[in-house]
mmCIF file of N, CA and C in Angstrom:
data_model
loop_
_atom_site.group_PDB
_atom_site.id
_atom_site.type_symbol
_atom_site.label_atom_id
_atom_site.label_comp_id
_atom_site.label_asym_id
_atom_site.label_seq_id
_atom_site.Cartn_x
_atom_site.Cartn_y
_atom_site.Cartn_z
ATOM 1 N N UNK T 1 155.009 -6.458 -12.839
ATOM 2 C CA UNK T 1 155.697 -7.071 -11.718
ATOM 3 C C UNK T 1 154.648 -7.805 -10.882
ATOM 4 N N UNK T 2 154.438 -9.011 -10.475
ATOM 5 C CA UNK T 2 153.998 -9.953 -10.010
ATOM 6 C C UNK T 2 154.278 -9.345 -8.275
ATOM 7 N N UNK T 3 152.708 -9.721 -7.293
ATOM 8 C CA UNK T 3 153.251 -9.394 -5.982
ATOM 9 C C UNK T 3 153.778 -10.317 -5.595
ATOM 10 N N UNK T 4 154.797 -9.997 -4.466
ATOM 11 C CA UNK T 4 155.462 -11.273 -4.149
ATOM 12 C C UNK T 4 155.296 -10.284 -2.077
ATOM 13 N N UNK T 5 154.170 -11.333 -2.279
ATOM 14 C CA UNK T 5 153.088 -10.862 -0.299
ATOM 15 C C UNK T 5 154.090 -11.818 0.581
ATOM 16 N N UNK T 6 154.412 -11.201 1.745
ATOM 17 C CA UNK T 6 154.698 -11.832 2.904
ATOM 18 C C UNK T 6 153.765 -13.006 3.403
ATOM 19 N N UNK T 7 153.942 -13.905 3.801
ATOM 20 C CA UNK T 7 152.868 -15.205 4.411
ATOM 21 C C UNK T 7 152.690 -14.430 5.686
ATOM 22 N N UNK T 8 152.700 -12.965 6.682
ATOM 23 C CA UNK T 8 152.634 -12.614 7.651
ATOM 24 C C UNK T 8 152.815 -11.478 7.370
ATOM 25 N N UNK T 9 152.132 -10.507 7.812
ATOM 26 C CA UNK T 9 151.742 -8.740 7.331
ATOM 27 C C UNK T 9 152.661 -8.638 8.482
ATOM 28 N N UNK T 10 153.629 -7.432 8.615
ATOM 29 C CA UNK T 10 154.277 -6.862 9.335
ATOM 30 C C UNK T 10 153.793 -5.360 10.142
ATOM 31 N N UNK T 11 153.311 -5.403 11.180
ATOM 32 C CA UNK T 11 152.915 -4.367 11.810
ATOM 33 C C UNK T 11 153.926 -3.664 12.536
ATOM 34 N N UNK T 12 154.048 -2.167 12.033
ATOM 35 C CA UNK T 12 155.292 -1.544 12.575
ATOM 36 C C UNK T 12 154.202 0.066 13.073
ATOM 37 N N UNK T 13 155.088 0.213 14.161
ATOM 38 C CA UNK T 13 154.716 1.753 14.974
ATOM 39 C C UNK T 13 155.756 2.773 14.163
ATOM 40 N N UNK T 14 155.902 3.958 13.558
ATOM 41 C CA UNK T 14 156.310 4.931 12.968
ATOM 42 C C UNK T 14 156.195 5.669 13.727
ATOM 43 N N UNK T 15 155.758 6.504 14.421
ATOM 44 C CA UNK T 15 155.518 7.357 15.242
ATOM 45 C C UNK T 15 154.571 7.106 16.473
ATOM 46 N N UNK T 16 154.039 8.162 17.378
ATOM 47 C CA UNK T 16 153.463 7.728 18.461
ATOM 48 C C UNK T 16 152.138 7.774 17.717
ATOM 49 N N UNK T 17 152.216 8.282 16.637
ATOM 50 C CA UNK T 17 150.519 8.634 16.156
ATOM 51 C C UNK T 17 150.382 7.494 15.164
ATOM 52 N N UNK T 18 151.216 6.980 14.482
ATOM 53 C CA UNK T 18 151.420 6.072 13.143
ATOM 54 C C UNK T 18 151.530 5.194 13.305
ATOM 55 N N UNK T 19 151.041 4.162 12.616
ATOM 56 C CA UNK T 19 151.114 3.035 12.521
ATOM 57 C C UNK T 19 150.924 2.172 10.806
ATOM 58 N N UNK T 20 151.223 1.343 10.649
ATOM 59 C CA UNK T 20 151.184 0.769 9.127
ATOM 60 C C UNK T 20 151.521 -0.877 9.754
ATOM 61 N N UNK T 21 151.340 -1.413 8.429
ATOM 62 C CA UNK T 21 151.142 -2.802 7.690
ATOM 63 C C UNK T 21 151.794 -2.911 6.957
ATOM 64 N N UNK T 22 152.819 -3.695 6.315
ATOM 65 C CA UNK T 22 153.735 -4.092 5.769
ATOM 66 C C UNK T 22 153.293 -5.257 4.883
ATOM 67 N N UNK T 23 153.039 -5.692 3.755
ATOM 68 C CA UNK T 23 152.036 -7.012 3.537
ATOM 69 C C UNK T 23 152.966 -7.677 2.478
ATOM 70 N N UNK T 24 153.924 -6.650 1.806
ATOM 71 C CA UNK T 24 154.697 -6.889 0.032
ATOM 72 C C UNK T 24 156.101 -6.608 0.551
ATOM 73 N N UNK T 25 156.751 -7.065 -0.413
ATOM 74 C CA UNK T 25 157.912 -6.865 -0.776
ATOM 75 C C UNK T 25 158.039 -5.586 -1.203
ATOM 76 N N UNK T 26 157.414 -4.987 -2.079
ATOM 77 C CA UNK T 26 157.548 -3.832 -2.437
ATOM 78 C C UNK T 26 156.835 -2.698 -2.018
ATOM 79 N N UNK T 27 155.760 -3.221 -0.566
ATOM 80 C CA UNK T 27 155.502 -1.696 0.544
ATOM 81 C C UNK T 27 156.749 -1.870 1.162
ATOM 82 N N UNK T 28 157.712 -3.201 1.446
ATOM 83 C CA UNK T 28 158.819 -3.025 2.573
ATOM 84 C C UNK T 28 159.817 -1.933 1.837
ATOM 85 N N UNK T 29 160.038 -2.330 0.695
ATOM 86 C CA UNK T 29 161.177 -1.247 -0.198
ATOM 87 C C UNK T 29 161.074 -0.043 0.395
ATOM 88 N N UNK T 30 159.803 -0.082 -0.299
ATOM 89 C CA UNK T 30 159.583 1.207 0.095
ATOM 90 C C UNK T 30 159.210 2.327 1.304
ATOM 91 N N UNK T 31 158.913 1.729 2.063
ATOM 92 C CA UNK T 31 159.169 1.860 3.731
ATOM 93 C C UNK T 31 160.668 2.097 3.774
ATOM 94 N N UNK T 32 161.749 1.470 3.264
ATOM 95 C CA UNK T 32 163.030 1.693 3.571
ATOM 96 C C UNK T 32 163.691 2.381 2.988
ATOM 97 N N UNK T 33 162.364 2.601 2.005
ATOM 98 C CA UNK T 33 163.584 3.943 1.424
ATOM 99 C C UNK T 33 163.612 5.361 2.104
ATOM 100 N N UNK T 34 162.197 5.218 3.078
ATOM 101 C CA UNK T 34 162.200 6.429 3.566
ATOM 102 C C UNK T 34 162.276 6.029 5.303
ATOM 103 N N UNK T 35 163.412 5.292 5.440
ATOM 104 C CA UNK T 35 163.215 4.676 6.784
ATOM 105 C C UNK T 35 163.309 5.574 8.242
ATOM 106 N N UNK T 36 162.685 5.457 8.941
ATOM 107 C CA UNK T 36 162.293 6.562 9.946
ATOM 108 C C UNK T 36 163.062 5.903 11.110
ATOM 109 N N UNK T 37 163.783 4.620 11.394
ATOM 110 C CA UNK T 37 164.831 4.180 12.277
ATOM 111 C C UNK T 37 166.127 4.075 11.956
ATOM 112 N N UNK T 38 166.666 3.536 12.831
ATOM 113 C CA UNK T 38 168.009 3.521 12.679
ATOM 114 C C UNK T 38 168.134 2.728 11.050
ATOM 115 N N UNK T 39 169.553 3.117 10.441
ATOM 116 C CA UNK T 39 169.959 2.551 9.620
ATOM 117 C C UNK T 39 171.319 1.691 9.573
ATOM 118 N N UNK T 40 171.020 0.385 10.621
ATOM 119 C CA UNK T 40 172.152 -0.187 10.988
ATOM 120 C C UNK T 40 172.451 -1.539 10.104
ATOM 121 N N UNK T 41 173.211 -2.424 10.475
ATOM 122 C CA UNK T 41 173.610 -3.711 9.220
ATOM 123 C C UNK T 41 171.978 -4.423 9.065
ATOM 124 N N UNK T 42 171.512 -4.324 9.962
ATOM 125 C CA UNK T 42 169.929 -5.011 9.971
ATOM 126 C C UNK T 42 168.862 -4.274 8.460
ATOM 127 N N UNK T 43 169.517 -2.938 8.884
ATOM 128 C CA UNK T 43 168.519 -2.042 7.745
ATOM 129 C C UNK T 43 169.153 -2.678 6.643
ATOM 130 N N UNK T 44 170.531 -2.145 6.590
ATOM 131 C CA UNK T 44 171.205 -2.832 5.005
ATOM 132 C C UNK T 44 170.924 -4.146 4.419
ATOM 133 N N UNK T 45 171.098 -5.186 5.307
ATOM 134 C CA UNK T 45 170.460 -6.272 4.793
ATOM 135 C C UNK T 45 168.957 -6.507 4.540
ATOM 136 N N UNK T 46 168.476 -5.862 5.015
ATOM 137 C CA UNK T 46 166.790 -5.839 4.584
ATOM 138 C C UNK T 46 166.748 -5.393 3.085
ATOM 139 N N UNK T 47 167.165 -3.966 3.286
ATOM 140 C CA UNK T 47 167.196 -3.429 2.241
ATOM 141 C C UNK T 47 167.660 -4.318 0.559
ATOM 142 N N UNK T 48 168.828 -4.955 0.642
ATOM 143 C CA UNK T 48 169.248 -5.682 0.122
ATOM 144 C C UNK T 48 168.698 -6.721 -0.561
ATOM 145 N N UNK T 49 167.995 -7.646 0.812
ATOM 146 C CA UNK T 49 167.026 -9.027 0.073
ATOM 147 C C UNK T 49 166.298 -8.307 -0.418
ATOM 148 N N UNK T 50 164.825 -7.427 0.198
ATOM 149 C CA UNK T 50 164.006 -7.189 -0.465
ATOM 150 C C UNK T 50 164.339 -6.928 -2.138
ATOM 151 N N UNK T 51 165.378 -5.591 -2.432
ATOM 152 C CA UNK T 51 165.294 -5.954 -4.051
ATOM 153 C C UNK T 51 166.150 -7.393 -4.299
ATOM 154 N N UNK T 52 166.742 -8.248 -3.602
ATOM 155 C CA UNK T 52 167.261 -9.749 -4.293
ATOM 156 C C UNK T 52 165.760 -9.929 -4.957
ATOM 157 N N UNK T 53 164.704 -10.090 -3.585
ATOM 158 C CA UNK T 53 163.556 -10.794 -4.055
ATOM 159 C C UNK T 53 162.784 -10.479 -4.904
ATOM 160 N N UNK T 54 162.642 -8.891 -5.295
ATOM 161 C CA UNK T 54 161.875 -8.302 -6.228
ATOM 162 C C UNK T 54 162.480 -8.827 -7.565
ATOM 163 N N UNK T 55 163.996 -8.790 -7.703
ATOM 164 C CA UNK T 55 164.531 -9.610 -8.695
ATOM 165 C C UNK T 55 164.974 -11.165 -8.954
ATOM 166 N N UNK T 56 164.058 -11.750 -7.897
ATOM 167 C CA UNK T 56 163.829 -13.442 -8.062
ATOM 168 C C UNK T 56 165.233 -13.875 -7.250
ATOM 169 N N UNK T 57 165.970 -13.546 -6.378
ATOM 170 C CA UNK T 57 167.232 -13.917 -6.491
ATOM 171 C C UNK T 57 167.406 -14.499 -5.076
ATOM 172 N N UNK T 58 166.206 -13.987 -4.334
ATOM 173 C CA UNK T 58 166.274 -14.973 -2.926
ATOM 174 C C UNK T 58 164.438 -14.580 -2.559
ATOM 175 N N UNK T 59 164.150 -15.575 -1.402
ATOM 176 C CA UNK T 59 162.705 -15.449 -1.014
ATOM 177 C C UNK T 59 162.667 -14.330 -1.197
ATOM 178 N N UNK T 60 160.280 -14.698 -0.743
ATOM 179 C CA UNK T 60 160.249 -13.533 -0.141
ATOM 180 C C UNK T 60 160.326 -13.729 1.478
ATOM 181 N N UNK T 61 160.486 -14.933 1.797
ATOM 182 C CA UNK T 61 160.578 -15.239 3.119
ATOM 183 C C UNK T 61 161.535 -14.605 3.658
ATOM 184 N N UNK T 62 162.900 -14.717 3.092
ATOM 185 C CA UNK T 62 164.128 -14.350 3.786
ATOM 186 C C UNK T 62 163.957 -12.599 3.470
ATOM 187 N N UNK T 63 163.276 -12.565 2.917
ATOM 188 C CA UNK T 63 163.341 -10.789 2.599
ATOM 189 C C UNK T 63 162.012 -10.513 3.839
ATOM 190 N N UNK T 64 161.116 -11.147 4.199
ATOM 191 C CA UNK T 64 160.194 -10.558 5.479
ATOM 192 C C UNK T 64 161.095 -10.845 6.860
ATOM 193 N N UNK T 65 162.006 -11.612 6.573
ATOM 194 C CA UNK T 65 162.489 -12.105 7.629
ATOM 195 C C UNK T 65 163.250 -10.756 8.146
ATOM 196 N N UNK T 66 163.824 -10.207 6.922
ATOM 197 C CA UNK T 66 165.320 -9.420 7.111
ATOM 198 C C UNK T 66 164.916 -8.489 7.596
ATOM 199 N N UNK T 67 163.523 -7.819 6.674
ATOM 200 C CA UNK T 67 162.651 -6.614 6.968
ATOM 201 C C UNK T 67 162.206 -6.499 8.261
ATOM 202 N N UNK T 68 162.091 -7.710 8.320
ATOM 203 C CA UNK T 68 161.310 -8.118 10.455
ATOM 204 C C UNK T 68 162.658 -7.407 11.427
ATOM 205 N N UNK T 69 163.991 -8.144 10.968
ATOM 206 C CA UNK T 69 164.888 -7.790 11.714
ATOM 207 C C UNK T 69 165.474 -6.523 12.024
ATOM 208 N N UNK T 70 165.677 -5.514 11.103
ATOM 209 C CA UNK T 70 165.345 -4.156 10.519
ATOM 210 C C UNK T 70 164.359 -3.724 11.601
ATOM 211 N N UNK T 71 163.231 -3.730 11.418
ATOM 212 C CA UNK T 71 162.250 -2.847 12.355
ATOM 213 C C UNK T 71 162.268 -3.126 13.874
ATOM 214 N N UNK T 72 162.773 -4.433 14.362
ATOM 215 C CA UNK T 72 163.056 -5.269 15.342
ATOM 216 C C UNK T 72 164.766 -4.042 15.971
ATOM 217 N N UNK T 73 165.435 -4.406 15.203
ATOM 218 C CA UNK T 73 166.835 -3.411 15.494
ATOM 219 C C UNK T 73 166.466 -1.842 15.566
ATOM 220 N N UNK T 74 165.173 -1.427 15.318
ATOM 221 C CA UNK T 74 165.264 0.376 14.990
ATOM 222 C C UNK T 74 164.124 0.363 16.019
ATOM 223 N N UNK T 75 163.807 -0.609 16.821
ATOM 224 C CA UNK T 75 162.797 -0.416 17.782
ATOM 225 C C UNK T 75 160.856 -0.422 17.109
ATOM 226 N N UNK T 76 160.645 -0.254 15.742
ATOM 227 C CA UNK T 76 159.651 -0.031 15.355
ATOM 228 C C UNK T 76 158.864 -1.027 14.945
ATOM 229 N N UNK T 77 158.892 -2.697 15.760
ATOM 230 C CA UNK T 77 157.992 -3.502 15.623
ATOM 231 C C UNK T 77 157.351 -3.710 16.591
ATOM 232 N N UNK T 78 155.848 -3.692 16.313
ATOM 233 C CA UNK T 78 154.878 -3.879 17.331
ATOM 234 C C UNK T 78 154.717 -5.433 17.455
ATOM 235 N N UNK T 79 154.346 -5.841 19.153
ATOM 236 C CA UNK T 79 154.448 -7.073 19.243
ATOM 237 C C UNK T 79 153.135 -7.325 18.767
#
């Protein structure tokens, strides 16, 4: 499987102690599979593009985008 990298690393707060980097399509997956915020239409659609994109079927733009929106809706993006 070929990486398919965000043009912009995603920095998200997890906890008060945690913090991570987001850089792939497939650290975002997987971040969501074990998602530590809310799981609202924002999560679902993240969830969603990212595997579209892992399976060629939309960006990876629109899949960092979705992922952005996701952590943005569950409170866990750092500015």
């Amino acid at each position: 499987m070929s990486e398919k990298t965000f043009a912009t690393p995603i920095h998200l707060k997890l906890s008060s102690k945690r913090q991570t980097v987001v850089r792939t399509v497939w650290e975002a997956l997987e971040l969501l599979r074990q998602w530590p915020g809310r799981r609202g239409r924002e999560y679902r659609a993240a969830l969603q593009r990212c595997l579209d994109a892992l399976d060629g079927l939309t960006s990876v733009n629109r899949a960092s985008q979705c992922f952005t929106a996701a952590a943005r809706e569950s409170g866990l993006l750092l500015a």
